mmCIF file of C-alpha atoms in Angstrom:
data_model
loop_
_atom_site.group_PDB
_atom_site.id
_atom_site.type_symbol
_atom_site.label_atom_id
_atom_site.label_comp_id
_atom_site.label_asym_id
_atom_site.label_seq_id
_atom_site.Cartn_x
_atom_site.Cartn_y
_atom_site.Cartn_z
ATOM 1 C CA UNK A 1 120.258 -32.111 -90.286
ATOM 2 C CA UNK A 2 118.036 -33.594 -87.584
ATOM 3 C CA UNK A 3 114.629 -34.197 -88.947
ATOM 4 C CA UNK A 4 111.938 -31.550 -87.344
ATOM 5 C CA UNK A 5 109.710 -32.955 -84.554
ATOM 6 C CA UNK A 6 106.534 -31.049 -84.210
ATOM 7 C CA UNK A 7 105.424 -32.984 -80.960
ATOM 8 C CA UNK A 8 108.768 -32.053 -79.289
ATOM 9 C CA UNK A 9 108.050 -28.339 -80.245
ATOM 10 C CA UNK A 10 104.443 -28.665 -78.986
ATOM 11 C CA UNK A 11 105.198 -30.187 -75.773
ATOM 12 C CA UNK A 12 107.695 -27.204 -74.784
ATOM 13 C CA UNK A 13 105.239 -24.525 -75.831
ATOM 14 C CA UNK A 14 102.575 -26.237 -73.743
ATOM 15 C CA UNK A 15 104.754 -26.297 -70.704
ATOM 16 C CA UNK A 16 105.923 -22.801 -71.418
ATOM 17 C CA UNK A 17 102.382 -21.458 -71.276
ATOM 18 C CA UNK A 18 102.011 -23.261 -68.008
ATOM 19 C CA UNK A 19 105.126 -21.723 -66.531
ATOM 20 C CA UNK A 20 104.460 -18.019 -67.842
ATOM 21 C CA UNK A 21 100.950 -18.062 -66.365
ATOM 22 C CA UNK A 22 101.961 -19.491 -62.893
ATOM 23 C CA UNK A 23 104.695 -16.884 -62.757
ATOM 24 C CA UNK A 24 102.794 -14.045 -63.721
ATOM 25 C CA UNK A 25 99.761 -14.769 -61.584
ATOM 26 C CA UNK A 26 102.002 -14.957 -58.625
ATOM 27 C CA UNK A 27 103.493 -11.662 -59.585
ATOM 28 C CA UNK A 28 100.033 -10.165 -59.929
ATOM 29 C CA UNK A 29 99.138 -11.478 -56.336
ATOM 30 C CA UNK A 30 95.218 -10.989 -56.931
ATOM 31 C CA UNK A 31 93.905 -12.179 -60.312
ATOM 32 C CA UNK A 32 94.336 -15.566 -61.973
ATOM 33 C CA UNK A 33 94.302 -16.693 -65.587
ATOM 34 C CA UNK A 34 90.925 -18.075 -67.039
ATOM 35 C CA UNK A 35 91.148 -20.514 -69.695
ATOM 36 C CA UNK A 36 89.237 -21.029 -72.957
ATOM 37 C CA UNK A 37 89.923 -23.947 -75.096
ATOM 38 C CA UNK A 38 88.841 -23.742 -78.758
ATOM 39 C CA UNK A 39 88.842 -25.537 -82.060
ATOM 40 C CA UNK A 40 89.477 -24.381 -85.379
ATOM 41 C CA UNK A 41 86.976 -25.693 -87.989
ATOM 42 C CA UNK A 42 89.629 -25.915 -90.716
ATOM 43 C CA UNK A 43 91.980 -27.949 -88.256
ATOM 44 C CA UNK A 44 93.555 -27.487 -84.805
ATOM 45 C CA UNK A 45 92.574 -25.212 -81.968
ATOM 46 C CA UNK A 46 94.287 -23.774 -78.866
ATOM 47 C CA UNK A 47 93.790 -22.806 -75.356
ATOM 48 C CA UNK A 48 93.731 -18.991 -74.335
ATOM 49 C CA UNK A 49 94.360 -17.808 -71.077
ATOM 50 C CA UNK A 50 93.572 -13.976 -69.903
ATOM 51 C CA UNK A 51 94.042 -12.214 -66.722
ATOM 52 C CA UNK A 52 92.040 -9.047 -65.907
ATOM 53 C CA UNK A 53 91.564 -6.604 -63.310
ATOM 54 C CA UNK A 54 94.489 -7.640 -61.099
ATOM 55 C CA UNK A 55 96.680 -5.906 -58.506
ATOM 56 C CA UNK A 56 99.265 -5.457 -61.457
ATOM 57 C CA UNK A 57 97.753 -6.428 -64.529
ATOM 58 C CA UNK A 58 94.821 -4.697 -66.016
ATOM 59 C CA UNK A 59 94.969 -7.166 -68.923
ATOM 60 C CA UNK A 60 96.905 -9.977 -70.122
ATOM 61 C CA UNK A 61 96.865 -12.997 -71.844
ATOM 62 C CA UNK A 62 99.169 -16.170 -72.711
ATOM 63 C CA UNK A 63 97.825 -18.142 -75.627
ATOM 64 C CA UNK A 64 98.846 -21.497 -77.034
ATOM 65 C CA UNK A 65 97.665 -22.411 -80.489
ATOM 66 C CA UNK A 66 98.081 -25.160 -82.979
ATOM 67 C CA UNK A 67 96.505 -24.716 -86.388
ATOM 68 C CA UNK A 68 96.886 -26.814 -89.559
ATOM 69 C CA UNK A 69 95.349 -26.911 -93.104
ATOM 70 C CA UNK A 70 95.722 -27.608 -96.589
ATOM 71 C CA UNK A 71 97.208 -24.128 -97.633
ATOM 72 C CA UNK A 72 99.291 -21.443 -95.978
ATOM 73 C CA UNK A 73 97.772 -17.897 -95.617
ATOM 74 C CA UNK A 74 98.976 -15.075 -97.825
ATOM 75 C CA UNK A 75 100.622 -13.735 -94.611
ATOM 76 C CA UNK A 76 102.753 -16.747 -94.551
ATOM 77 C CA UNK A 77 103.797 -16.929 -98.135
ATOM 78 C CA UNK A 78 104.495 -13.107 -98.728
ATOM 79 C CA UNK A 79 108.250 -13.549 -98.246
ATOM 80 C CA UNK A 80 108.240 -17.194 -99.657
ATOM 81 C CA UNK A 81 105.782 -17.513 -102.744
ATOM 82 C CA UNK A 82 107.380 -20.832 -103.453
ATOM 83 C CA UNK A 83 105.404 -22.278 -100.543
ATOM 84 C CA UNK A 84 101.943 -21.141 -101.793
ATOM 85 C CA UNK A 85 99.655 -24.230 -101.772
ATOM 86 C CA UNK A 86 101.444 -26.349 -99.339
ATOM 87 C CA UNK A 87 99.769 -27.689 -96.311
ATOM 88 C CA UNK A 88 100.849 -26.510 -93.028
ATOM 89 C CA UNK A 89 101.011 -26.698 -89.144
ATOM 90 C CA UNK A 90 101.771 -23.605 -87.269
ATOM 91 C CA UNK A 91 102.342 -24.008 -83.370
ATOM 92 C CA UNK A 92 103.136 -21.257 -80.781
ATOM 93 C CA UNK A 93 102.644 -19.427 -77.756
ATOM 94 C CA UNK A 94 102.093 -15.669 -77.622
ATOM 95 C CA UNK A 95 101.732 -13.371 -74.611
ATOM 96 C CA UNK A 96 101.111 -9.765 -74.000
ATOM 97 C CA UNK A 97 100.835 -7.825 -70.671
ATOM 98 C CA UNK A 98 99.210 -4.466 -70.141
ATOM 99 C CA UNK A 99 99.892 -3.352 -66.377
ATOM 100 C CA UNK A 100 97.565 -0.672 -64.796
ATOM 101 C CA UNK A 101 100.704 1.354 -63.440
ATOM 102 C CA UNK A 102 101.619 3.787 -66.394
ATOM 103 C CA UNK A 103 105.225 3.205 -65.069
ATOM 104 C CA UNK A 104 105.342 -0.596 -65.440
ATOM 105 C CA UNK A 105 105.873 -1.146 -69.366
ATOM 106 C CA UNK A 106 103.739 -3.123 -71.436
ATOM 107 C CA UNK A 107 105.453 -6.051 -72.935
ATOM 108 C CA UNK A 108 104.739 -8.760 -75.403
ATOM 109 C CA UNK A 109 106.546 -11.762 -76.644
ATOM 110 C CA UNK A 110 105.797 -15.053 -78.725
ATOM 111 C CA UNK A 111 107.697 -18.264 -80.003
ATOM 112 C CA UNK A 112 106.262 -20.149 -82.948
ATOM 113 C CA UNK A 113 107.177 -23.084 -85.516
ATOM 114 C CA UNK A 114 105.803 -23.829 -88.739
ATOM 115 C CA UNK A 115 106.025 -26.774 -91.199
ATOM 116 C CA UNK A 116 105.117 -26.563 -94.666
ATOM 117 C CA UNK A 117 104.418 -29.758 -96.461
ATOM 118 C CA UNK A 118 103.695 -30.950 -100.150
ATOM 119 C CA UNK A 119 103.278 -34.564 -101.204
ATOM 120 C CA UNK A 120 106.701 -35.833 -102.799
ATOM 121 C CA UNK A 121 108.744 -32.876 -101.169
ATOM 122 C CA UNK A 122 110.683 -32.766 -98.076
ATOM 123 C CA UNK A 123 109.126 -30.626 -95.449
ATOM 124 C CA UNK A 124 110.057 -26.720 -95.055
ATOM 125 C CA UNK A 125 110.212 -25.805 -91.532
ATOM 126 C CA UNK A 126 111.337 -22.689 -89.330
ATOM 127 C CA UNK A 127 111.189 -21.043 -86.037
ATOM 128 C CA UNK A 128 110.298 -17.555 -85.171
ATOM 129 C CA UNK A 129 109.564 -15.199 -82.402
ATOM 130 C CA UNK A 130 111.080 -12.735 -79.906
ATOM 131 C CA UNK A 131 110.137 -10.253 -77.135
ATOM 132 C CA UNK A 132 109.896 -6.536 -76.914
ATOM 133 C CA UNK A 133 109.000 -3.865 -74.422
ATOM 134 C CA UNK A 134 106.827 -0.819 -74.638
ATOM 135 C CA UNK A 135 107.466 1.649 -71.734
ATOM 136 C CA UNK A 136 105.145 4.766 -71.406
ATOM 137 C CA UNK A 137 108.101 6.602 -69.415
ATOM 138 C CA UNK A 138 111.912 6.601 -70.043
ATOM 139 C CA UNK A 139 113.858 4.474 -67.760
ATOM 140 C CA UNK A 140 117.469 3.477 -69.002
ATOM 141 C CA UNK A 141 117.911 1.225 -66.206
ATOM 142 C CA UNK A 142 114.919 -0.849 -67.420
ATOM 143 C CA UNK A 143 115.867 -0.936 -70.933
ATOM 144 C CA UNK A 144 119.343 -1.858 -70.380
ATOM 145 C CA UNK A 145 118.298 -4.719 -68.115
ATOM 146 C CA UNK A 146 115.984 -5.849 -70.777
ATOM 147 C CA UNK A 147 118.484 -5.831 -73.541
ATOM 148 C CA UNK A 148 121.254 -7.479 -71.153
ATOM 149 C CA UNK A 149 118.998 -10.324 -70.852
ATOM 150 C CA UNK A 150 118.531 -10.594 -74.541
ATOM 151 C CA UNK A 151 122.076 -10.415 -75.289
ATOM 152 C CA UNK A 152 122.992 -13.181 -72.976
ATOM 153 C CA UNK A 153 120.576 -15.528 -74.050
ATOM 154 C CA UNK A 154 121.948 -15.141 -77.396
ATOM 155 C CA UNK A 155 125.646 -15.476 -76.468
ATOM 156 C CA UNK A 156 125.867 -19.032 -76.821
ATOM 157 C CA UNK A 157 124.493 -19.145 -80.198
ATOM 158 C CA UNK A 158 127.081 -16.666 -81.863
ATOM 159 C CA UNK A 159 128.466 -13.318 -81.445
ATOM 160 C CA UNK A 160 126.380 -11.682 -84.007
ATOM 161 C CA UNK A 161 123.041 -13.206 -83.048
ATOM 162 C CA UNK A 162 121.987 -10.459 -80.624
ATOM 163 C CA UNK A 163 122.934 -7.574 -82.873
ATOM 164 C CA UNK A 164 121.082 -9.092 -85.715
ATOM 165 C CA UNK A 165 117.825 -9.930 -83.930
ATOM 166 C CA UNK A 166 118.016 -6.702 -81.999
ATOM 167 C CA UNK A 167 118.089 -4.803 -85.300
ATOM 168 C CA UNK A 168 115.508 -6.959 -86.691
ATOM 169 C CA UNK A 169 113.276 -6.140 -83.910
ATOM 170 C CA UNK A 170 113.768 -2.372 -84.136
ATOM 171 C CA UNK A 171 112.879 -2.682 -87.785
ATOM 172 C CA UNK A 172 109.820 -4.699 -87.219
ATOM 173 C CA UNK A 173 108.170 -3.023 -84.417
ATOM 174 C CA UNK A 174 108.208 0.533 -86.446
ATOM 175 C CA UNK A 175 105.014 2.231 -87.005
ATOM 176 C CA UNK A 176 105.869 3.249 -90.640
ATOM 177 C CA UNK A 177 102.840 5.610 -90.979
ATOM 178 C CA UNK A 178 104.167 7.528 -87.949
ATOM 179 C CA UNK A 179 107.979 6.759 -88.426
ATOM 180 C CA UNK A 180 108.363 5.892 -84.784
ATOM 181 C CA UNK A 181 109.219 2.807 -82.816
ATOM 182 C CA UNK A 182 106.671 1.065 -80.682
ATOM 183 C CA UNK A 183 108.839 0.589 -77.854
ATOM 184 C CA UNK A 184 112.696 0.026 -76.989
ATOM 185 C CA UNK A 185 112.695 -3.258 -78.750
ATOM 186 C CA UNK A 186 114.295 -6.587 -77.794
ATOM 187 C CA UNK A 187 114.488 -9.675 -80.027
ATOM 188 C CA UNK A 188 112.742 -10.428 -83.199
ATOM 189 C CA UNK A 189 113.561 -13.505 -85.554
ATOM 190 C CA UNK A 190 112.000 -15.372 -88.319
ATOM 191 C CA UNK A 191 112.629 -18.217 -90.837
ATOM 192 C CA UNK A 192 115.339 -19.613 -88.631
ATOM 193 C CA UNK A 193 116.464 -23.048 -89.863
ATOM 194 C CA UNK A 194 119.973 -22.483 -90.719
ATOM 195 C CA UNK A 195 121.505 -24.345 -87.672
ATOM 196 C CA UNK A 196 119.568 -27.486 -87.906
ATOM 197 C CA UNK A 197 116.407 -28.388 -85.852
ATOM 198 C CA UNK A 198 117.995 -29.259 -82.350
ATOM 199 C CA UNK A 199 120.006 -25.986 -82.249
ATOM 200 C CA UNK A 200 117.129 -23.684 -83.665
ATOM 201 C CA UNK A 201 114.761 -25.425 -81.181
ATOM 202 C CA UNK A 202 117.246 -24.561 -78.451
ATOM 203 C CA UNK A 203 117.241 -21.027 -79.311
ATOM 204 C CA UNK A 204 113.462 -20.993 -79.196
ATOM 205 C CA UNK A 205 113.494 -22.324 -75.833
ATOM 206 C CA UNK A 206 116.359 -19.852 -74.775
ATOM 207 C CA UNK A 207 114.061 -16.893 -75.827
ATOM 208 C CA UNK A 208 110.918 -18.354 -74.107
ATOM 209 C CA UNK A 209 112.465 -19.050 -70.759
ATOM 210 C CA UNK A 210 114.435 -15.733 -70.661
ATOM 211 C CA UNK A 211 111.299 -13.724 -70.816
ATOM 212 C CA UNK A 212 110.480 -13.695 -67.085
ATOM 213 C CA UNK A 213 114.030 -12.925 -66.080
ATOM 214 C CA UNK A 214 113.758 -9.896 -68.403
ATOM 215 C CA UNK A 215 110.404 -8.635 -67.435
ATOM 216 C CA UNK A 216 109.745 -9.265 -63.864
ATOM 217 C CA UNK A 217 112.576 -7.408 -62.226
ATOM 218 C CA UNK A 218 111.344 -4.435 -64.089
ATOM 219 C CA UNK A 219 107.888 -4.887 -62.813
ATOM 220 C CA UNK A 220 109.210 -5.177 -59.276
ATOM 221 C CA UNK A 221 111.103 -1.953 -59.689
ATOM 222 C CA UNK A 222 108.349 0.062 -60.950
ATOM 223 C CA UNK A 223 105.015 -1.242 -59.658
ATOM 224 C CA UNK A 224 104.771 0.867 -56.648
ATOM 225 C CA UNK A 225 105.856 4.086 -58.483
ATOM 226 C CA UNK A 226 103.215 6.769 -57.733
ATOM 227 C CA UNK A 227 100.895 7.714 -60.539
ATOM 228 C CA UNK A 228 97.896 10.152 -61.344
ATOM 229 C CA UNK A 229 95.435 10.996 -63.826
ATOM 230 C CA UNK A 230 98.042 12.602 -66.010
ATOM 231 C CA UNK A 231 100.207 9.520 -66.226
ATOM 232 C CA UNK A 232 97.023 7.493 -66.894
ATOM 233 C CA UNK A 233 95.731 9.557 -69.817
ATOM 234 C CA UNK A 234 99.310 9.493 -71.263
ATOM 235 C CA UNK A 235 99.546 5.562 -70.978
ATOM 236 C CA UNK A 236 96.084 5.396 -72.744
ATOM 237 C CA UNK A 237 97.283 7.833 -75.543
ATOM 238 C CA UNK A 238 100.519 5.745 -76.105
ATOM 239 C CA UNK A 239 98.364 2.519 -75.985
ATOM 240 C CA UNK A 240 96.619 3.848 -79.128
ATOM 241 C CA UNK A 241 100.103 3.209 -80.666
ATOM 242 C CA UNK A 242 100.080 -0.294 -79.796
ATOM 243 C CA UNK A 243 96.649 -0.696 -81.243
ATOM 244 C CA UNK A 244 97.738 0.812 -84.300
ATOM 245 C CA UNK A 245 100.655 -1.358 -84.905
ATOM 246 C CA UNK A 246 98.831 -4.705 -84.069
ATOM 247 C CA UNK A 247 96.024 -3.902 -86.526
ATOM 248 C CA UNK A 248 98.277 -2.134 -89.524
ATOM 249 C CA UNK A 249 101.588 -4.046 -89.280
ATOM 250 C CA UNK A 250 101.769 -7.001 -87.201
ATOM 251 C CA UNK A 251 102.166 -10.336 -89.332
ATOM 252 C CA UNK A 252 101.072 -12.467 -86.490
ATOM 253 C CA UNK A 253 97.838 -10.632 -86.348
ATOM 254 C CA UNK A 254 97.192 -11.174 -90.120
ATOM 255 C CA UNK A 255 98.258 -14.811 -90.039
ATOM 256 C CA UNK A 256 95.633 -15.523 -87.337
ATOM 257 C CA UNK A 257 92.880 -13.670 -88.984
ATOM 258 C CA UNK A 258 93.770 -15.042 -92.526
ATOM 259 C CA UNK A 259 94.086 -18.749 -91.315
ATOM 260 C CA UNK A 260 90.613 -18.615 -89.656
ATOM 261 C CA UNK A 261 92.054 -18.455 -86.022
ATOM 262 C CA UNK A 262 89.758 -17.528 -82.926
ATOM 263 C CA UNK A 263 89.319 -13.872 -83.341
ATOM 264 C CA UNK A 264 88.876 -13.319 -79.428
ATOM 265 C CA UNK A 265 92.123 -14.922 -79.052
ATOM 266 C CA UNK A 266 93.896 -13.152 -81.943
ATOM 267 C CA UNK A 267 92.760 -9.716 -80.398
ATOM 268 C CA UNK A 268 93.776 -10.559 -76.849
ATOM 269 C CA UNK A 269 96.694 -8.585 -77.432
ATOM 270 C CA UNK A 270 94.645 -5.202 -77.488
ATOM 271 C CA UNK A 271 94.742 -3.068 -74.291
ATOM 272 C CA UNK A 272 91.438 -2.889 -72.372
ATOM 273 C CA UNK A 273 91.394 0.977 -72.847
ATOM 274 C CA UNK A 274 92.990 3.303 -75.113
ATOM 275 C CA UNK A 275 92.643 6.737 -76.649
ATOM 276 C CA UNK A 276 93.311 8.867 -79.557
ATOM 277 C CA UNK A 277 93.769 12.652 -79.322
ATOM 278 C CA UNK A 278 94.261 14.835 -82.332
ATOM 279 C CA UNK A 279 97.650 16.321 -82.901
ATOM 280 C CA UNK A 280 98.908 15.684 -79.342
ATOM 281 C CA UNK A 281 101.661 17.647 -78.131
ATOM 282 C CA UNK A 282 103.321 16.832 -74.698
ATOM 283 C CA UNK A 283 104.567 19.714 -72.569
ATOM 284 C CA UNK A 284 107.933 20.777 -73.441
ATOM 285 C CA UNK A 285 110.595 19.446 -70.932
ATOM 286 C CA UNK A 286 108.274 16.902 -69.690
ATOM 287 C CA UNK A 287 108.707 13.298 -68.962
ATOM 288 C CA UNK A 288 106.084 12.651 -71.723
ATOM 289 C CA UNK A 289 107.973 14.726 -73.923
ATOM 290 C CA UNK A 290 111.366 12.871 -73.155
ATOM 291 C CA UNK A 291 109.673 9.694 -74.440
ATOM 292 C CA UNK A 292 109.842 10.617 -78.271
ATOM 293 C CA UNK A 293 113.802 10.795 -78.064
ATOM 294 C CA UNK A 294 113.891 7.712 -75.890
ATOM 295 C CA UNK A 295 111.816 5.492 -78.442
ATOM 296 C CA UNK A 296 114.567 5.177 -81.044
ATOM 297 C CA UNK A 297 116.978 2.513 -82.094
ATOM 298 C CA UNK A 298 120.093 2.996 -80.071
ATOM 299 C CA UNK A 299 122.869 0.655 -78.403
ATOM 300 C CA UNK A 300 121.223 0.247 -75.024
ATOM 301 C CA UNK A 301 124.329 -1.766 -73.740
ATOM 302 C CA UNK A 302 126.969 0.532 -75.152
ATOM 303 C CA UNK A 303 125.537 4.068 -75.072
ATOM 304 C CA UNK A 304 126.089 6.251 -72.060
ATOM 305 C CA UNK A 305 122.695 7.668 -70.749
ATOM 306 C CA UNK A 306 121.925 11.127 -69.800
ATOM 307 C CA UNK A 307 122.589 11.646 -66.072
ATOM 308 C CA UNK A 308 118.896 12.517 -65.424
ATOM 309 C CA UNK A 309 117.825 9.276 -67.124
ATOM 310 C CA UNK A 310 119.837 6.671 -65.134
ATOM 311 C CA UNK A 311 116.855 5.609 -62.878
#
């Protein structure tokens, strides 16, 4: 098994951050990313890049971080208690995009790498990451394209990889307190080390490199769709679900806060505006009501969509 190389991963992630920001700024056409570099008192730091009030993105961010310390935080050892007390390096890029147009889905992704070390023992390392899509209006064409890109990037790594990480994504992005999914899923993987370092890193690169191919065609297809106050209010209501998941269930948020990361960067994922409404019920037969059935785990590549939902 090839020995893990932290610097190789870090070089890739810094380049990925640059490429994502360049492409997303071009897609927006108006706003650009501003950068804040920061240092973590206990070790490490990062560079946060945020775009706001653009022609496309109401808010978005693409963050790089490399933090290290003498002891892994509880969120990182919950599933692997044998690693408690080890020193660690955690390096990753995470991104989230909140378009203004309610017909353009919100999207999130991240790719990360951990090494846990203890004197006298071999390092324990693993990769994680993925990407997911959160539409506010049901569009089969968009969800199918999203999952086709995800499936295609997984194919060189094994026939079962897409299905396995697609199911994991559906399970992970579940708001358990509401028994509903956050969006239409995508890919989610963690604790990946079984293929050896080089192949695992190649998979991380495949996920990071495929995001723009998955997302930008959807953006271009929907960005000029007409919307008004009704659609805007529904978008803000559904953004509330996004906030609930990130604050209650997301392990990345917990890791960042527990490890003493930069709070402004960790909470960059939050939308600029959201709302909550008591016991909201959409109008029966409306596009808003159709979202409830649309947002459930399904075979996006094999299932035949209802004829009225092919657009």
